[in-house]
Amino acid sequence: MRLVFAGTPEVAVPALDALLASDKHEVVAVVTRPDGTAGRGRKLVASPVARRAEEAGIEVLKPAKPSDPEFLARLTELAPDCCPVVAYGALLRPGALEIPEHGWVNLHFSLLPAWRGAAPVQHAVLAGDEVTGASTFLIEQGLDSGPVFGVVTEEIRPTDTSGDLLTRLSHSGARLLAATMDGIADGSLHAVPQPLDGVTLAPKINPEDARIEWTHPALRVDRLVRGCAPAPGAWTVFRGERLKVSGPVTLHPGAAELAPGELAVGKNSVRVGTGSHEIELGEVQPQGKKPMRAADWARGVRIESGERLGE
């Protein structure tokens, strides 16, 4: 098939690579978000997908909105049979959805209908799910509600951050998307409507959602730290300033000598009380500084007996 690929961040690049490597399809163009500012100089930078497409010599389209008449006219000229999508980041309207014969097929990083929305991997980790996966589905006007072509599953490991899990899913999902294109092309694959039961939503995680409440159980704190890594990053407050808890924490079942948020500093460890048992901090990032080992941070600030996080 003739394909126009839509995607923006680094997580979409493995899927683009898988389609470029296929001898069954031709990627004739890529659609991505407009260049954004990055770095201290706030210079305009092309998206990872745009950069990869340019390396491959493929036309790159960067409409401000996918409903722009100029973009729709160019998409019509390209005459794609199908438009595979991975984390494109813009809402597709009927004018665009109707152009390819086989529609727009999205790779979504959950086992639909679970975790529809912008942050499925983060919510799966936050909820303590043991298994997640990726789904390919036909985009329609509803939020991730279209019929599903195929799925792949992935175990969530006890130490997984959202970043770890998303990296694995980006590669297994890439293979799934390529296989979905093959099945659509030869007529062997047909989308199946999602079940009505089991729908859960995964809205974007905002920085305020990532604030650690030390009165919560240790397991919930652990999931928040892992689920918000690398972004937006779990955080707390120490001496009136924000402190990001950017590394893994270690649970210490049975130990409950510290009050919620109370700190205890050892020679090479920093423990914190929670609503259940204590945890040990791995890496922290003080405001305006680089990440560092929690023990190094504690030596630098000279924590006093009884001091707490979160106050």
CSV table of C-alpha atoms in Angstrom, one decimal:
chain,number,residue,atom,x,y,z
A,1,MET,CA,0.0,0.0,0.0
A,2,ARG,CA,0.9,3.7,-0.3
A,3,LEU,CA,1.3,5.0,3.2
A,4,VAL,CA,1.4,8.4,4.7
A,5,PHE,CA,2.8,8.0,8.3
A,6,ALA,CA,1.7,10.4,11.0
A,7,GLY,CA,3.8,10.7,14.2
A,8,THR,CA,5.9,13.2,16.2
A,9,PRO,CA,8.0,12.0,19.2
A,10,GLU,CA,10.9,9.6,19.5
A,11,VAL,CA,8.5,6.8,20.5
A,12,ALA,CA,7.0,6.9,17.0
A,13,VAL,CA,10.4,6.4,15.2
A,14,PRO,CA,10.6,2.6,15.6
A,15,ALA,CA,7.2,2.2,13.8
A,16,LEU,CA,8.3,4.5,11.0
A,17,ASP,CA,11.5,2.5,10.6
A,18,ALA,CA,9.5,-0.8,10.5
A,19,LEU,CA,7.3,0.5,7.7
A,20,LEU,CA,10.3,1.9,5.8
A,21,ALA,CA,12.0,-1.5,6.0
A,22,SER,CA,8.9,-3.3,4.6
A,23,ASP,CA,9.0,-4.4,1.0
A,24,LYS,CA,5.2,-4.6,0.9
A,25,HIS,CA,4.5,-0.9,1.3
A,26,GLU,CA,5.8,2.5,0.3
A,27,VAL,CA,5.9,5.4,2.8
A,28,VAL,CA,5.3,8.4,0.4
A,29,ALA,CA,5.2,11.1,3.1
A,30,VAL,CA,5.2,11.8,6.8
A,31,VAL,CA,2.9,14.1,8.8
A,32,THR,CA,4.2,15.6,12.0
A,33,ARG,CA,3.7,18.5,14.3
A,34,PRO,CA,5.3,21.8,13.5
A,35,ASP,CA,8.8,22.5,14.8
A,36,GLY,CA,8.9,23.4,18.4
A,37,THR,CA,11.4,25.3,20.6
A,38,ALA,CA,13.9,23.4,22.7
A,39,GLY,CA,17.1,24.0,24.7
A,40,ARG,CA,18.4,27.0,26.5
A,41,GLY,CA,18.5,29.0,23.3
A,42,ARG,CA,14.8,28.1,22.6
A,43,LYS,CA,15.7,27.4,19.0
A,44,LEU,CA,13.2,25.8,16.6
A,45,VAL,CA,13.8,22.0,16.4
A,46,ALA,CA,12.1,19.5,14.1
A,47,SER,CA,10.4,16.5,15.7
A,48,PRO,CA,12.2,13.2,15.9
A,49,VAL,CA,9.9,11.8,13.2
A,50,ALA,CA,10.6,14.7,10.9
A,51,ARG,CA,14.3,14.3,11.3
A,52,ARG,CA,14.1,10.5,10.6
A,53,ALA,CA,11.9,11.2,7.5
A,54,GLU,CA,14.4,13.8,6.2
A,55,GLU,CA,17.2,11.3,6.6
A,56,ALA,CA,15.2,8.8,4.5
A,57,GLY,CA,14.5,11.4,1.8
A,58,ILE,CA,10.7,11.4,2.4
A,59,GLU,CA,8.5,14.4,2.1
A,60,VAL,CA,7.5,15.9,5.4
A,61,LEU,CA,4.2,17.7,6.0
A,62,LYS,CA,3.9,20.0,9.1
A,63,PRO,CA,0.4,21.5,9.1
A,64,ALA,CA,-0.6,23.8,12.0
A,65,LYS,CA,-3.8,21.8,12.0
A,66,PRO,CA,-4.6,18.6,10.0
A,67,SER,CA,-7.8,20.4,8.9
A,68,ASP,CA,-5.8,23.1,6.9
A,69,PRO,CA,-7.1,23.2,3.3
A,70,GLU,CA,-3.5,23.2,1.9
A,71,PHE,CA,-2.6,20.0,3.9
A,72,LEU,CA,-5.8,18.3,2.8
A,73,ALA,CA,-5.2,19.1,-0.8
A,74,ARG,CA,-1.6,17.7,-0.6
A,75,LEU,CA,-2.8,14.6,1.2
A,76,THR,CA,-5.4,14.0,-1.6
A,77,GLU,CA,-2.6,14.4,-4.2
A,78,LEU,CA,-0.5,11.8,-2.4
A,79,ALA,CA,-3.4,9.4,-2.6
A,80,PRO,CA,-2.5,7.2,0.3
A,81,ASP,CA,-4.2,3.8,0.7
A,82,CYS,CA,-3.8,4.0,4.5
A,83,CYS,CA,-2.3,6.4,7.1
A,84,PRO,CA,-0.7,4.7,10.0
A,85,VAL,CA,-0.4,6.9,13.1
A,86,VAL,CA,1.8,6.8,16.3
A,87,ALA,CA,1.5,9.6,18.8
A,88,TYR,CA,0.9,12.3,16.2
A,89,GLY,CA,-0.5,14.7,18.7
A,90,ALA,CA,-3.3,16.5,16.8
A,91,LEU,CA,-7.1,15.8,16.4
A,92,LEU,CA,-8.0,14.4,13.1
A,93,ARG,CA,-11.3,15.7,11.6
A,94,PRO,CA,-13.6,13.9,9.0
A,95,GLY,CA,-12.0,15.9,6.1
A,96,ALA,CA,-8.7,14.1,6.7
A,97,LEU,CA,-10.1,10.8,7.9
A,98,GLU,CA,-12.0,10.3,4.7
A,99,ILE,CA,-9.1,10.6,2.3
A,100,PRO,CA,-7.3,7.2,2.5
A,101,GLU,CA,-9.3,4.3,1.3
A,102,HIS,CA,-8.4,2.2,4.4
A,103,GLY,CA,-8.5,5.1,6.9
A,104,TRP,CA,-6.1,6.1,9.6
A,105,VAL,CA,-4.8,3.3,11.7
A,106,ASN,CA,-3.5,4.2,15.1
A,107,LEU,CA,-1.0,2.4,17.3
A,108,HIS,CA,-2.1,3.0,20.9
A,109,PHE,CA,0.0,1.8,23.9
A,110,SER,CA,-2.7,0.0,25.9
A,111,LEU,CA,-4.9,-3.0,25.6
A,112,LEU,CA,-8.1,-1.2,24.4
A,113,PRO,CA,-10.7,-0.4,25.7
A,114,ALA,CA,-8.4,0.0,28.8
A,115,TRP,CA,-6.6,3.4,29.2
A,116,ARG,CA,-8.0,5.4,26.3
A,117,GLY,CA,-6.4,8.8,26.2
A,118,ALA,CA,-3.1,10.7,26.2
A,119,ALA,CA,-1.1,8.8,28.9
A,120,PRO,CA,-2.0,5.1,28.8
A,121,VAL,CA,1.5,3.8,29.8
A,122,GLN,CA,1.7,6.2,32.8
A,123,HIS,CA,-1.8,5.2,34.0
A,124,ALA,CA,-1.0,1.5,33.7
A,125,VAL,CA,2.0,1.9,36.0
A,126,LEU,CA,0.1,4.2,38.4
A,127,ALA,CA,-2.7,1.7,38.7
A,128,GLY,CA,-0.4,-1.2,39.4
A,129,ASP,CA,-1.4,-3.2,36.3
A,130,GLU,CA,0.6,-6.4,35.8
A,131,VAL,CA,0.1,-6.6,32.1
A,132,THR,CA,-0.4,-4.0,29.4
A,133,GLY,CA,0.3,-3.9,25.7
A,134,ALA,CA,-0.4,-2.1,22.4
A,135,SER,CA,-3.4,-2.0,20.0
A,136,THR,CA,-3.9,-1.0,16.4
A,137,PHE,CA,-7.3,0.4,15.7
A,138,LEU,CA,-9.2,2.3,13.0
A,139,ILE,CA,-9.5,6.0,14.1
A,140,GLU,CA,-13.0,7.4,14.3
A,141,GLN,CA,-14.4,10.6,16.0
A,142,GLY,CA,-14.6,9.0,19.5
A,143,LEU,CA,-11.6,9.0,21.9
A,144,ASP,CA,-9.6,5.9,21.0
A,145,SER,CA,-12.9,4.1,20.5
A,146,GLY,CA,-12.5,2.6,17.0
A,147,PRO,CA,-12.5,-1.1,16.1
A,148,VAL,CA,-9.3,-3.0,16.8
A,149,PHE,CA,-7.2,-4.8,14.3
A,150,GLY,CA,-4.7,-6.5,16.6
A,151,VAL,CA,-2.9,-6.4,20.0
A,152,VAL,CA,0.4,-7.3,21.5
A,153,THR,CA,0.9,-7.8,25.3
A,154,GLU,CA,3.7,-6.7,27.6
A,155,GLU,CA,4.4,-7.6,31.2
A,156,ILE,CA,4.9,-4.6,33.6
A,157,ARG,CA,8.0,-5.4,35.7
A,158,PRO,CA,8.1,-4.4,39.3
A,159,THR,CA,10.8,-1.8,38.7
A,160,ASP,CA,9.5,-0.5,35.3
A,161,THR,CA,9.2,3.3,34.9
A,162,SER,CA,6.9,4.6,32.2
A,163,GLY,CA,9.9,5.4,30.1
A,164,ASP,CA,11.2,1.8,30.4
A,165,LEU,CA,7.8,0.3,29.5
A,166,LEU,CA,7.1,2.7,26.6
A,167,THR,CA,10.5,2.0,25.1
A,168,ARG,CA,9.7,-1.8,24.9
A,169,LEU,CA,6.2,-1.1,23.6
A,170,SER,CA,7.5,1.2,20.9
A,171,HIS,CA,9.4,-1.7,19.4
A,172,SER,CA,6.8,-4.5,19.9
A,173,GLY,CA,4.1,-2.1,18.7
A,174,ALA,CA,6.1,-1.2,15.6
A,175,ARG,CA,6.1,-4.9,14.6
A,176,LEU,CA,2.3,-5.0,15.3
A,177,LEU,CA,1.7,-1.9,13.2
A,178,ALA,CA,3.7,-3.3,10.3
A,179,ALA,CA,1.8,-6.6,10.5
A,180,THR,CA,-1.5,-4.7,10.6
A,181,MET,CA,-0.6,-2.9,7.4
A,182,ASP,CA,0.2,-6.3,5.8
A,183,GLY,CA,-3.2,-7.8,6.9
A,184,ILE,CA,-5.2,-4.8,5.6
A,185,ALA,CA,-3.3,-4.9,2.3
A,186,ASP,CA,-4.0,-8.6,1.6
A,187,GLY,CA,-7.5,-8.5,3.1
A,188,SER,CA,-6.8,-11.1,5.8
A,189,LEU,CA,-7.3,-8.6,8.7
A,190,HIS,CA,-10.6,-7.0,9.7
A,191,ALA,CA,-11.2,-4.7,12.7
A,192,VAL,CA,-13.4,-5.9,15.5
A,193,PRO,CA,-15.5,-3.4,17.6
A,194,GLN,CA,-14.2,-2.8,21.1
A,195,PRO,CA,-16.2,-4.3,24.0
A,196,LEU,CA,-18.5,-1.9,25.9
A,197,ASP,CA,-17.2,-3.1,29.3
A,198,GLY,CA,-13.7,-2.4,30.7
A,199,VAL,CA,-13.4,1.2,29.4
A,200,THR,CA,-10.9,3.2,31.4
A,201,LEU,CA,-9.5,6.7,30.7
A,202,ALA,CA,-5.9,7.9,30.7
A,203,PRO,CA,-5.8,11.7,30.7
A,204,LYS,CA,-2.5,13.6,30.5
A,205,ILE,CA,-0.6,13.6,33.8
A,206,ASN,CA,0.0,17.2,34.9
A,207,PRO,CA,2.8,18.3,37.3
A,208,GLU,CA,0.3,18.8,40.1
A,209,ASP,CA,-0.8,15.2,39.7
A,210,ALA,CA,2.8,14.1,40.2
A,211,ARG,CA,3.1,15.6,43.7
A,212,ILE,CA,3.9,12.9,46.3
A,213,GLU,CA,1.5,12.6,49.3
A,214,TRP,CA,3.6,11.0,52.0
A,215,THR,CA,0.5,9.9,53.9
A,216,HIS,CA,-0.3,7.5,51.0
A,217,PRO,CA,0.9,3.9,51.3
A,218,ALA,CA,4.5,3.1,50.2
A,219,LEU,CA,3.4,1.0,47.3
A,220,ARG,CA,1.4,4.0,45.9
A,221,VAL,CA,4.3,6.3,46.3
A,222,ASP,CA,6.5,3.8,44.4
A,223,ARG,CA,4.0,3.6,41.6
A,224,LEU,CA,3.8,7.4,41.4
A,225,VAL,CA,7.6,7.8,41.2
A,226,ARG,CA,7.8,5.1,38.5
A,227,GLY,CA,4.7,6.2,36.6
A,228,CYS,CA,5.8,9.8,36.4
A,229,ALA,CA,9.4,9.0,35.2
A,230,PRO,CA,10.8,10.5,33.1
A,231,ALA,CA,8.0,13.0,32.8
A,232,PRO,CA,6.5,15.0,34.4
A,233,GLY,CA,8.6,13.7,37.3
A,234,ALA,CA,7.3,12.9,40.8
A,235,TRP,CA,8.1,15.7,43.3
A,236,THR,CA,7.8,16.9,46.8
A,237,VAL,CA,8.8,20.0,48.9
A,238,PHE,CA,11.8,20.4,51.2
A,239,ARG,CA,12.5,23.6,53.1
A,240,GLY,CA,10.0,25.4,50.8
A,241,GLU,CA,11.6,24.4,47.5
A,242,ARG,CA,10.5,21.7,45.0
A,243,LEU,CA,12.5,18.4,45.1
A,244,LYS,CA,12.1,16.0,42.3
A,245,VAL,CA,12.2,12.3,43.2
A,246,SER,CA,13.6,11.2,39.9
A,247,GLY,CA,15.1,7.8,40.6
A,248,PRO,CA,13.7,4.5,41.8
A,249,VAL,CA,12.7,4.0,45.4
A,250,THR,CA,13.2,0.9,47.5
A,251,LEU,CA,10.4,-0.4,49.7
A,252,HIS,CA,11.2,-1.6,53.2
A,253,PRO,CA,8.2,-3.7,54.3
A,254,GLY,CA,7.8,-3.9,58.1
A,255,ALA,CA,9.8,-0.8,58.9
A,256,ALA,CA,7.5,1.9,60.2
A,257,GLU,CA,9.4,4.0,62.7
A,258,LEU,CA,9.2,7.2,60.7
A,259,ALA,CA,6.1,9.5,60.4
A,260,PRO,CA,4.9,10.3,56.9
A,261,GLY,CA,7.5,12.4,55.1
A,262,GLU,CA,10.0,12.2,58.0
A,263,LEU,CA,13.6,11.7,56.9
A,264,ALA,CA,16.2,9.4,58.3
A,265,VAL,CA,19.8,9.7,56.9
A,266,GLY,CA,22.3,6.8,57.0
A,267,LYS,CA,25.8,6.6,55.8
A,268,ASN,CA,24.7,5.8,52.2
A,269,SER,CA,21.0,5.9,52.4
A,270,VAL,CA,18.0,8.2,52.9
A,271,ARG,CA,14.8,6.7,54.2
A,272,VAL,CA,11.4,8.4,54.2
A,273,GLY,CA,8.2,7.5,56.1
A,274,THR,CA,4.9,7.0,54.3
A,275,GLY,CA,1.4,6.1,55.3
A,276,SER,CA,2.5,2.4,55.6
A,277,HIS,CA,6.2,1.4,55.7
A,278,GLU,CA,9.3,3.3,54.9
A,279,ILE,CA,11.0,3.7,51.5
A,280,GLU,CA,14.6,4.5,50.5
A,281,LEU,CA,15.2,7.3,48.0
A,282,GLY,CA,17.3,6.5,45.0
A,283,GLU,CA,17.9,9.7,43.1
A,284,VAL,CA,16.6,13.3,43.7
A,285,GLN,CA,16.9,16.6,41.8
A,286,PRO,CA,16.8,19.8,43.9
A,287,GLN,CA,15.3,22.9,42.2
A,288,GLY,CA,17.7,24.4,39.7
A,289,LYS,CA,20.3,21.5,40.0
A,290,LYS,CA,21.1,18.3,38.3
A,291,PRO,CA,19.9,14.8,39.5
A,292,MET,CA,22.1,13.3,42.2
A,293,ARG,CA,22.1,10.3,44.6
A,294,ALA,CA,19.8,10.9,47.5
A,295,ALA,CA,22.7,10.3,50.0
A,296,ASP,CA,24.8,12.9,48.4
A,297,TRP,CA,22.0,15.4,48.5
A,298,ALA,CA,21.3,14.7,52.2
A,299,ARG,CA,25.0,15.3,53.1
A,300,GLY,CA,24.9,18.6,51.2
A,301,VAL,CA,21.8,20.0,52.9
A,302,ARG,CA,22.6,18.6,56.4
A,303,ILE,CA,19.2,17.2,57.3
A,304,GLU,CA,18.2,17.8,60.9
A,305,SER,CA,16.5,15.3,63.1
A,306,GLY,CA,12.7,15.3,62.6
A,307,GLU,CA,12.7,17.2,59.3
A,308,ARG,CA,10.1,16.1,56.8
A,309,LEU,CA,9.4,16.1,53.0
A,310,GLY,CA,6.2,17.7,51.9
A,311,GLU,CA,6.0,20.5,54.4
